[in-house]
CSV table of C-alpha atoms in Angstrom, one decimal:
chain,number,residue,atom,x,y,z
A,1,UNK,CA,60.5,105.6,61.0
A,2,UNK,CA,58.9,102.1,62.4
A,3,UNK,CA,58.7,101.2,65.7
A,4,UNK,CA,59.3,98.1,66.5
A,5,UNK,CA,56.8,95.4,67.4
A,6,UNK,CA,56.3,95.3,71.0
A,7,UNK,CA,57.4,98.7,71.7
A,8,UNK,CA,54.4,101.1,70.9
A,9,UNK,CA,55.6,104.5,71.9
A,10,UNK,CA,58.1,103.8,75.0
A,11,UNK,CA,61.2,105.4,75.4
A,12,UNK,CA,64.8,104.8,75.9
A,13,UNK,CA,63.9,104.5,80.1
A,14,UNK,CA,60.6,102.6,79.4
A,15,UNK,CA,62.3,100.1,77.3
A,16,UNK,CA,64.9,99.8,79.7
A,17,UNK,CA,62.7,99.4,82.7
A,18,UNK,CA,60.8,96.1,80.6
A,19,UNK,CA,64.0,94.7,79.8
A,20,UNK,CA,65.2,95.1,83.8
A,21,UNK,CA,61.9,93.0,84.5
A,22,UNK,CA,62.5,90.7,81.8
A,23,UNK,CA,66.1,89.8,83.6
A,24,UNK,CA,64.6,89.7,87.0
A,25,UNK,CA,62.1,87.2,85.6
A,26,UNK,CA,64.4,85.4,84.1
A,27,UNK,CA,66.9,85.8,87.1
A,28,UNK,CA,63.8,84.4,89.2
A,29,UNK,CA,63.1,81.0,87.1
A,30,UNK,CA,67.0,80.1,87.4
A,31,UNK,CA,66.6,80.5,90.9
A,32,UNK,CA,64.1,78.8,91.7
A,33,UNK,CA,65.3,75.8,88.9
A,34,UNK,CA,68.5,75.8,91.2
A,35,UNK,CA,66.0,75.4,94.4
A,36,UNK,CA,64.4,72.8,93.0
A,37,UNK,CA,68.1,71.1,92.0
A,38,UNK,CA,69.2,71.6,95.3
A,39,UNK,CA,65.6,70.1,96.8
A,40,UNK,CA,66.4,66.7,94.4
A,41,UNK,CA,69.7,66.5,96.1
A,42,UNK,CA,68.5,67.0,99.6
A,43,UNK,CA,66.1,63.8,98.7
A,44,UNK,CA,68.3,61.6,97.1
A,45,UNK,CA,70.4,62.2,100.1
A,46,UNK,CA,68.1,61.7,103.4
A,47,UNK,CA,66.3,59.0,101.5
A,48,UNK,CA,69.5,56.7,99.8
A,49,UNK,CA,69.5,54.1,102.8
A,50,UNK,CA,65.6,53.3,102.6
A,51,UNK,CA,66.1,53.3,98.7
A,52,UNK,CA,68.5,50.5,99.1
A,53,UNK,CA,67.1,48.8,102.0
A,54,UNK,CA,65.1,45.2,100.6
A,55,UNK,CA,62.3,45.5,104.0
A,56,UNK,CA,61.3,48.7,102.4
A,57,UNK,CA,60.8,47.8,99.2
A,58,UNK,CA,59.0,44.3,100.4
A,59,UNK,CA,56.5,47.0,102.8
A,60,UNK,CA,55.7,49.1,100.0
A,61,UNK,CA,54.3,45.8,98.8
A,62,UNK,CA,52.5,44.3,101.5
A,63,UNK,CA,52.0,47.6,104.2
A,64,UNK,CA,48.2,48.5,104.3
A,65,UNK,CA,47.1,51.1,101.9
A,66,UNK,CA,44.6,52.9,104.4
A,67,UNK,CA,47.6,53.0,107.1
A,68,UNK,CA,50.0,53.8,105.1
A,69,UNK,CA,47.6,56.8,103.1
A,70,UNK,CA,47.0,58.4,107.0
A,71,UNK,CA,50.9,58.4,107.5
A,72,UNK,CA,51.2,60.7,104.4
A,73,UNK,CA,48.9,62.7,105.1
A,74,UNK,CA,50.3,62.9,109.2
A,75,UNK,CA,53.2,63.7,107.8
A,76,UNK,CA,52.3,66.9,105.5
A,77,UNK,CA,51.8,69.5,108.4
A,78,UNK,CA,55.1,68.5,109.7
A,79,UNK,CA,56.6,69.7,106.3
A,80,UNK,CA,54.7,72.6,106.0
A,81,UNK,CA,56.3,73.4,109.7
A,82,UNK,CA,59.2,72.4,108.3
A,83,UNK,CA,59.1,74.3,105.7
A,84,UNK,CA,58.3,77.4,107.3
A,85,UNK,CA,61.0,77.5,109.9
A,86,UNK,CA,63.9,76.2,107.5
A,87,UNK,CA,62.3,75.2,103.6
A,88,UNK,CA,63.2,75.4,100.0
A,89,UNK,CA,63.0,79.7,100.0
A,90,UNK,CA,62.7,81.8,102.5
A,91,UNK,CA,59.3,82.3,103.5
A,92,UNK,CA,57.1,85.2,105.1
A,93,UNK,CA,53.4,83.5,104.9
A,94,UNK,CA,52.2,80.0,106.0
A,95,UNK,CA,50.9,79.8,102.1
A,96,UNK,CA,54.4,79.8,100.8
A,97,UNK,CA,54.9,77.1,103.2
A,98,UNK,CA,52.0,74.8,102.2
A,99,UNK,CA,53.3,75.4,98.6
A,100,UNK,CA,56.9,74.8,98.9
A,101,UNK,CA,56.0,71.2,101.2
A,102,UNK,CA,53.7,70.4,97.9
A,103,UNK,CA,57.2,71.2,96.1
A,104,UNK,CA,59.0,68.7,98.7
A,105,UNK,CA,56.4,66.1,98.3
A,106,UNK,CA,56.5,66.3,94.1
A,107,UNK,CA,60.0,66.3,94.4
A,108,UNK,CA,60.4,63.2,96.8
A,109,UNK,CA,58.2,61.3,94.6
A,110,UNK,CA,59.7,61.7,91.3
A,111,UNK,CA,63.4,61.5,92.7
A,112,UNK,CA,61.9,58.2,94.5
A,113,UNK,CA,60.2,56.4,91.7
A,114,UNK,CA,63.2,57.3,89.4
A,115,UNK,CA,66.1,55.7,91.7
A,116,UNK,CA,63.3,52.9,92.0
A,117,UNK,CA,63.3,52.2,88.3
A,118,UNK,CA,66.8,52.6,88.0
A,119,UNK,CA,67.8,49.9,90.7
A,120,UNK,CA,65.1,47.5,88.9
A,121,UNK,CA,62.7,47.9,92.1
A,122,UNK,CA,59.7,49.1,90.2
A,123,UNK,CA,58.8,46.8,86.7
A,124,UNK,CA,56.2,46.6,84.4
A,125,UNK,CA,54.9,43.1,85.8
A,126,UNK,CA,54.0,45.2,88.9
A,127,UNK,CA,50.2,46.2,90.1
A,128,UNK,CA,50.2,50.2,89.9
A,129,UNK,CA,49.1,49.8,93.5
A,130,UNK,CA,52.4,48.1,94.4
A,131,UNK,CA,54.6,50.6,92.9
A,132,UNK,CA,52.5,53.1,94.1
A,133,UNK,CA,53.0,52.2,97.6
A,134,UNK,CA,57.0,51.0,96.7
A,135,UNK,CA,57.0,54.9,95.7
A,136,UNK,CA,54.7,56.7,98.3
A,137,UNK,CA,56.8,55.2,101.4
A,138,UNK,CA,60.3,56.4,100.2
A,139,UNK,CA,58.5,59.8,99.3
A,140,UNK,CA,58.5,60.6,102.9
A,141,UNK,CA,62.4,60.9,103.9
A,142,UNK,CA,63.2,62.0,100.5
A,143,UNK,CA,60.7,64.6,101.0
A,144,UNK,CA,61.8,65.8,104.5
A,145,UNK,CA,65.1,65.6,102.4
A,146,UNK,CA,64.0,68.6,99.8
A,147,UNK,CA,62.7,70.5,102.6
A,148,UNK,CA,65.8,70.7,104.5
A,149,UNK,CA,68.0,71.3,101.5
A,150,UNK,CA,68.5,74.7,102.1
A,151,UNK,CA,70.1,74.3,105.9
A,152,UNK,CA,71.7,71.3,105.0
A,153,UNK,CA,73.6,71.3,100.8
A,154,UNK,CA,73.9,75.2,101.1
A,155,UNK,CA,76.3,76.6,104.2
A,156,UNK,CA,75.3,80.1,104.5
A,157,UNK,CA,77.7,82.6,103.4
A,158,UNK,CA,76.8,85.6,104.9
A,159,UNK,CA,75.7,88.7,104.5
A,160,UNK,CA,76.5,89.2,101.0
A,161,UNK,CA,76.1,85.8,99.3
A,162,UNK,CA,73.5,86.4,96.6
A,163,UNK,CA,73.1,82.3,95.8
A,164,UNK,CA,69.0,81.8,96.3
A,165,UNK,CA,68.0,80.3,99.8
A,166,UNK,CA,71.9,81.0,100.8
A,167,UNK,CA,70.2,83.0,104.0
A,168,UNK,CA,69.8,80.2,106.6
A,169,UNK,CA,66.9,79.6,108.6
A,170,UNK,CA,64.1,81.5,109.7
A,171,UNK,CA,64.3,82.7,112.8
A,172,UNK,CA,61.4,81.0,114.9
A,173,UNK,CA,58.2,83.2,115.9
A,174,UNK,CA,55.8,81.8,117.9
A,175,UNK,CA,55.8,79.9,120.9
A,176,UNK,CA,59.7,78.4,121.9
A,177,UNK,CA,58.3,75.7,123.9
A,178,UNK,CA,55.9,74.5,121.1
A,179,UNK,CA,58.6,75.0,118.1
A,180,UNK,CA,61.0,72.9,120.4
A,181,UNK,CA,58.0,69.6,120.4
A,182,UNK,CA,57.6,70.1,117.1
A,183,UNK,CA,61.2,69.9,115.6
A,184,UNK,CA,60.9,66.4,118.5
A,185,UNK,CA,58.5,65.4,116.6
A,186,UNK,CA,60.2,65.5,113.2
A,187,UNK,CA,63.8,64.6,114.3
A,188,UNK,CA,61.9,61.8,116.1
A,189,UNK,CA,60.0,60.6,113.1
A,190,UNK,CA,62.6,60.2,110.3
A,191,UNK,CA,64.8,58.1,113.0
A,192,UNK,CA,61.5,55.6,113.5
A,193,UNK,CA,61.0,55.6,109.8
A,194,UNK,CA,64.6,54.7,109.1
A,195,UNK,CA,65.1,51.8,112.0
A,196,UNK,CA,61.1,50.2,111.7
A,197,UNK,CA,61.6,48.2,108.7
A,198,UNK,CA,64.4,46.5,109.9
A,199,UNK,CA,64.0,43.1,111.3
A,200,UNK,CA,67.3,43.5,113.6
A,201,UNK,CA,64.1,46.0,115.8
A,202,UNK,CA,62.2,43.1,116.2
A,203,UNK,CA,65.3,40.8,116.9
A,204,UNK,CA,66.4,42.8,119.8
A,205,UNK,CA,63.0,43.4,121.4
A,206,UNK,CA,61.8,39.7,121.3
A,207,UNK,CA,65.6,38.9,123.0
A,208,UNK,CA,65.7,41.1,125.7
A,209,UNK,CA,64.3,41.1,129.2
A,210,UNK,CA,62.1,43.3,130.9
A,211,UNK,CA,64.4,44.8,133.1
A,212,UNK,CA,66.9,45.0,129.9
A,213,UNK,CA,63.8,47.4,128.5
A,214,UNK,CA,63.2,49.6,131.6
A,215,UNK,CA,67.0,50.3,131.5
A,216,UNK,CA,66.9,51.0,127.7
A,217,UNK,CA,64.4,53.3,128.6
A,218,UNK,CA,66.1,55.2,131.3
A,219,UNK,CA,69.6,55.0,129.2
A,220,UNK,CA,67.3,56.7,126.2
A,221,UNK,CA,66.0,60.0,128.9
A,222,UNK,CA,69.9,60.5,129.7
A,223,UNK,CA,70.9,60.4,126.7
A,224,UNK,CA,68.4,62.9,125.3
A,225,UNK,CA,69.2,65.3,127.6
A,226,UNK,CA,73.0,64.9,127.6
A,227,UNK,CA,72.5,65.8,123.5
A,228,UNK,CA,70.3,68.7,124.0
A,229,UNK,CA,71.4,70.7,127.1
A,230,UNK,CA,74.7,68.9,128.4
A,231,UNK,CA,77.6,67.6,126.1
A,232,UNK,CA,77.7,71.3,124.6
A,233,UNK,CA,77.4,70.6,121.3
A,234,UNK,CA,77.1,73.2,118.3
A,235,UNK,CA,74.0,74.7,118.2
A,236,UNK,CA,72.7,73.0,121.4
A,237,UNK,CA,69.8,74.7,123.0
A,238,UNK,CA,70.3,77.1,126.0
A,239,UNK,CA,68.4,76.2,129.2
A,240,UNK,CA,65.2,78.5,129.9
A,241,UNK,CA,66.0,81.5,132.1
A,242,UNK,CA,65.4,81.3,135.4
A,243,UNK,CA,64.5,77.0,134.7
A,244,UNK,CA,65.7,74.6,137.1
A,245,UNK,CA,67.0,71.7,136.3
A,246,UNK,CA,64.2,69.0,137.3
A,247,UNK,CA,61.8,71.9,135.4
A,248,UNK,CA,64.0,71.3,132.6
A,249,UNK,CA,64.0,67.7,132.4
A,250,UNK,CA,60.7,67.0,133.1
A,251,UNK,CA,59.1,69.3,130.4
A,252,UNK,CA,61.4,69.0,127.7
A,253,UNK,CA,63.5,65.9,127.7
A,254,UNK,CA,60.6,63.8,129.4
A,255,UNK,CA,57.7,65.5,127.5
A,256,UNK,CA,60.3,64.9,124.7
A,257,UNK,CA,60.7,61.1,125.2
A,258,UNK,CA,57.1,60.6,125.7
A,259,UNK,CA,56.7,62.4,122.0
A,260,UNK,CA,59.7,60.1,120.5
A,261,UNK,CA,57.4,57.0,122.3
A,262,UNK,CA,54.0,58.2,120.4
A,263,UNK,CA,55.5,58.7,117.3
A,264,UNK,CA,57.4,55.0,117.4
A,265,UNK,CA,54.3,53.2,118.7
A,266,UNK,CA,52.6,55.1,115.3
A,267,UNK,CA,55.3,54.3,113.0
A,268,UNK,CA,54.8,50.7,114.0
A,269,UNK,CA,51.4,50.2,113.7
A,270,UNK,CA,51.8,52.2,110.0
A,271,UNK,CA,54.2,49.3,109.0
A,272,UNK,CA,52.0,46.6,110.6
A,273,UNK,CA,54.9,45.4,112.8
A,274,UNK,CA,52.4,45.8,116.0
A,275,UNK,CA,49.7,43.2,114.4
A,276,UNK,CA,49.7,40.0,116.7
A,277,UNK,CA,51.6,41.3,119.4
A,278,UNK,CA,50.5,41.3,122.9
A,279,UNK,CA,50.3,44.4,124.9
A,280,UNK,CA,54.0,43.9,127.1
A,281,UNK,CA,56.0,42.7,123.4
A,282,UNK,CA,54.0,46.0,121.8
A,283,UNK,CA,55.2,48.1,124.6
A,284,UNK,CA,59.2,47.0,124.7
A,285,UNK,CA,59.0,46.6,120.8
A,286,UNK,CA,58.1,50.6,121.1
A,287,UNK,CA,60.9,50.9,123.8
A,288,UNK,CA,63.7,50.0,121.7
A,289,UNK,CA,62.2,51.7,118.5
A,290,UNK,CA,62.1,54.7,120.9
A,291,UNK,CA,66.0,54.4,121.9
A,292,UNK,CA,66.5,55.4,118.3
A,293,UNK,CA,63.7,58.0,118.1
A,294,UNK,CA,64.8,59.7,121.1
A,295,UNK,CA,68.1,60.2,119.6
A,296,UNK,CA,66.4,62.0,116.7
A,297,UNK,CA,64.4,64.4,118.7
A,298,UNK,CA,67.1,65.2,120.6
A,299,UNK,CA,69.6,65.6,118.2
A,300,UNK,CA,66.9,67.2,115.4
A,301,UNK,CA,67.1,71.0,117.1
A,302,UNK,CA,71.1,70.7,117.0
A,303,UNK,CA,70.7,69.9,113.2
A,304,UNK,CA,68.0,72.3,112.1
């Protein structure tokens, strides 16, 4: 009697237990192709108003190449942060983080550069630098886009839903008072990146006073700390035990403006809008770019 080819001398059970790992594998790739699926919606998604939006397209032209190179790689720990606390799979080591933000970044370039093509923004007349930079700055939303896929295109559905990445996200370890800056610091960032093209930014900087700014300012602090520990919204953020409540002001939702403030003035200079400016329009260009970035870091911890 032959055996077959593969085989050898295994048994019923032995056969059995290859075929078992066989499916698993397979059961694993289809996973991790609807992952991946999921991650191109999550991009299309986050990114779809910068895709359509002409300034971004016209400062993937002309936005320097050194500045905008820094900004991507500024913006790759923040997605391996990301995801680590809430990313494409859930993840136990920091390495499966750095690989599933490589994932996010592959992902929010391809999905970028083939909406590009599609709406007749990238053509073969073009320098590969232009499309490259065309490409490389809508990679960034659409790429914080496939990282948050997970928390965001998949509602968890509890205990016994068996749909990969259906578990929610991770459970911060570490320090609370760092992980709160950080997820500042991202919610912050793709508000900036979203409002800084614009020209309306400019517009209402160069028209308002500087008393109009210092309010603006103030009205921004309220309303970051109405979002995060007032208006009791879903998922808002308990205050610190034992906290009181100028403790809590001062070193989250001030510490937090200040962070949504950096990040703006950065996001500016990366798009070149701060070239020419004097030191008071710099500062209230940042102020009003901040109103919106404030919003974001407040409002990021509700979301993720």
């Amino acid at each position: 009697m032959s055996v077959p080819v593969g085989t050898g001398n295994k048994g019923p059970l032995d056969r059995a237990a290859g075929g078992g790992a066989v499916m698993a594998a397979r059961i694993s790739n289809r996973d991790y192709a609807v992952v991946l699926g999921r991650a191109f919606g999550g991009a299309l998604i986050f990114s779809m108003p910068m895709l359509m939006t002409m300034e971004m397209w016209w400062l993937g032209f002309s936005a320097d190449r050194l500045r905008l190179a820094l900004f991507l790689l500024a913006v790759f720990p923040l997605l391996v942060g990301l995801s680590y606390f809430a990313g494409l799979r859930e993840t136990e080591r920091w390495t499966d983080a750095v690989q599933d933000a490589l994932t996010a970044y592959a992902v929010g370039f391809l999905s970028s550069a083939l909406f590009l093509w599609l709406f007749g923004v990238l053509a073969p007349e073009q320098t590969l630098a232009e499309m490259l930079g065309k490409v490389a700055l809508q990679a960034v939303p659409a790429s914080i886009g496939a990282v948050l896929s997970r928390t965001q295109l998949n509602l968890d559905g509890g205990p016994g839903d068996t749909r990969p990445g259906s578990a929610g996200p991770r459970t911060p370890r570490g320090d609370p008072y760092a992980i709160e800056l950080f997820f500042m610091t991202v919610g912050a960032l793709f508000v900036a990146f979203n409002v800084a093209p614009t020209e309306e930014m400019l517009l209402i900087a160069f028209q308002m006073s500087s008393l109009q700014a210092l309010a603006l300012a103030l009205v921004s602090l309220l309303l970051m700390h109405a979002f995060v520990y007032t208006l009791d919204f879903a998922g808002q953020e308990s205050p610190p035990e034992h906290a009181s409540l100028a403790g809590i002001f001062f070193r989250f939702t001030v510490v937090g403006y200040a962070i949504a403030l950096l990040v703006s003035l950065y996001v500016l200079w990366t798009f070149g809008r701060t070239d020419g400016l004097g030191p008071a329009e710099v500062m209230q260009t940042t102020v009003v770019l901040g109103f919106a970035s404030a919003i974001g870091a407040a409002t990021a911890r509700l979301i993720l």
